[in-house]
mmCIF file of C-alpha atoms in Angstrom:
data_model
loop_
_atom_site.group_PDB
_atom_site.id
_atom_site.type_symbol
_atom_site.label_atom_id
_atom_site.label_comp_id
_atom_site.label_asym_id
_atom_site.label_seq_id
_atom_site.Cartn_x
_atom_site.Cartn_y
_atom_site.Cartn_z
ATOM 1 C CA MET A 524 0.000 0.000 0.000
ATOM 2 C CA PHE A 525 1.359 3.427 -0.976
ATOM 3 C CA ILE A 526 1.273 6.295 1.547
ATOM 4 C CA GLY A 527 1.186 9.679 -0.165
ATOM 5 C CA PHE A 528 3.264 12.708 0.727
ATOM 6 C CA ASP A 529 0.380 14.310 2.656
ATOM 7 C CA ALA A 530 0.225 11.352 5.013
ATOM 8 C CA MET A 531 3.966 11.647 5.669
ATOM 9 C CA ARG A 532 3.536 15.249 6.842
ATOM 10 C CA PHE A 533 1.311 14.009 9.645
ATOM 11 C CA PHE A 534 4.159 11.969 11.125
ATOM 12 C CA PHE A 535 7.077 14.292 10.329
ATOM 13 C CA GLU A 536 6.726 18.035 10.834
ATOM 14 C CA ALA A 537 9.315 20.510 9.602
ATOM 15 C CA PRO A 538 11.686 21.797 12.288
ATOM 16 C CA ARG A 539 10.603 25.098 13.791
ATOM 17 C CA ARG A 540 12.808 28.089 14.434
ATOM 18 C CA PRO A 541 13.303 28.632 18.181
ATOM 19 C CA LYS A 542 11.619 31.771 19.476
ATOM 20 C CA GLY A 543 13.852 34.504 20.886
ATOM 21 C CA LYS A 544 13.307 36.007 24.298
ATOM 22 C CA ALA A 545 10.475 38.514 24.235
ATOM 23 C CA GLY A 546 11.590 42.124 24.490
ATOM 24 C CA LEU A 547 15.340 41.445 24.295
ATOM 25 C CA LYS A 548 16.867 42.797 21.087
ATOM 26 C CA ILE A 549 20.642 42.381 21.146
ATOM 27 C CA LYS A 550 22.542 44.580 18.687
ATOM 28 C CA SER A 551 26.209 44.704 17.695
ATOM 29 C CA LEU A 552 28.119 47.963 17.994
ATOM 30 C CA LEU A 553 29.445 48.826 14.537
ATOM 31 C CA VAL A 554 31.874 51.650 13.755
ATOM 32 C CA ARG A 555 32.684 53.084 10.316
ATOM 33 C CA CYS A 556 36.340 52.783 9.260
ATOM 34 C CA PRO A 557 37.673 56.272 8.398
ATOM 35 C CA SER A 558 39.945 54.851 5.677
ATOM 36 C CA THR A 559 37.530 52.557 3.812
ATOM 37 C CA SER A 560 34.129 53.884 5.004
ATOM 38 C CA LYS A 561 33.039 50.296 5.724
ATOM 39 C CA LEU A 562 31.257 49.311 8.934
ATOM 40 C CA THR A 563 33.351 47.189 11.282
ATOM 41 C CA ASP A 564 32.133 45.131 14.235
ATOM 42 C CA THR A 565 33.704 46.235 17.534
ATOM 43 C CA GLY A 566 33.006 42.873 19.170
ATOM 44 C CA LYS A 567 30.642 44.447 21.703
ATOM 45 C CA THR A 568 26.860 44.037 21.970
ATOM 46 C CA VAL A 569 24.065 45.845 23.803
ATOM 47 C CA ASP A 570 20.323 45.525 24.356
ATOM 48 C CA GLU A 571 18.712 48.012 21.976
ATOM 49 C CA LYS A 572 16.344 49.367 24.663
ATOM 50 C CA ARG A 573 19.265 50.173 27.002
ATOM 51 C CA TRP A 574 21.457 51.859 24.363
ATOM 52 C CA ALA A 575 20.116 55.381 24.995
ATOM 53 C CA ALA A 576 21.055 55.210 28.691
ATOM 54 C CA THR A 577 24.388 53.423 28.152
ATOM 55 C CA LYS A 578 27.542 55.400 28.925
ATOM 56 C CA VAL A 579 30.539 54.541 26.752
ATOM 57 C CA SER A 580 34.046 55.834 27.354
ATOM 58 C CA THR A 581 36.534 56.245 24.513
ATOM 59 C CA GLN A 582 37.341 52.791 23.095
ATOM 60 C CA LYS A 583 39.934 51.345 20.697
ATOM 61 C CA PHE A 584 39.801 48.380 18.311
ATOM 62 C CA ARG A 585 41.780 46.966 15.412
ATOM 63 C CA CYS A 586 39.889 47.445 12.145
ATOM 64 C CA ALA A 587 39.240 44.302 10.092
ATOM 65 C CA HIS A 588 39.261 46.328 6.861
ATOM 66 C CA CYS A 589 42.459 48.398 7.055
ATOM 67 C CA GLY A 590 44.330 46.790 9.988
ATOM 68 C CA GLN A 591 44.784 50.107 11.816
ATOM 69 C CA ILE A 592 43.719 50.865 15.376
ATOM 70 C CA HIS A 593 40.729 53.236 15.523
ATOM 71 C CA VAL A 594 39.398 55.189 18.478
ATOM 72 C CA TRP A 595 35.618 55.483 18.805
ATOM 73 C CA THR A 596 32.998 56.970 21.100
ATOM 74 C CA LYS A 597 29.255 56.466 21.471
ATOM 75 C CA LYS A 598 28.435 59.016 18.755
ATOM 76 C CA ASP A 599 30.394 56.941 16.204
ATOM 77 C CA VAL A 600 28.348 53.758 16.789
ATOM 78 C CA VAL A 601 25.771 52.268 14.441
ATOM 79 C CA LEU A 602 23.622 49.484 15.935
ATOM 80 C CA GLY A 603 23.455 46.406 13.726
ATOM 81 C CA ARG A 604 22.563 42.718 13.726
ATOM 82 C CA PRO A 605 24.711 40.607 16.023
ATOM 83 C CA LEU A 606 27.172 38.169 14.483
ATOM 84 C CA GLN A 607 26.342 34.608 15.388
#
C-alpha cells in the first residue's frame, strides 16, 4: 500500500525556528572605518532598549578592513545585527 506525501507530513513536521526572548533585542556595535568607510564590528553588543542610557568611554579596536587601530565613542556607533 502506498502512503502519499500528505500522510507523511502528519508523522514528520518541519523543524521550527526557536523563538527569541520577548523584548530582548541584542545589537552589535558597529563603527565606520575612516579609511575605507566600511562598517566594522567592535566585538561588543548591547540591548537596543538600554542603548540610549548606556555610557561609553573612549574605546579602541583593530579594524578588520584596514588593519589600523581606531578610536571610537558612542556618537560613532551604528547598531546592527549581532554576528552569530
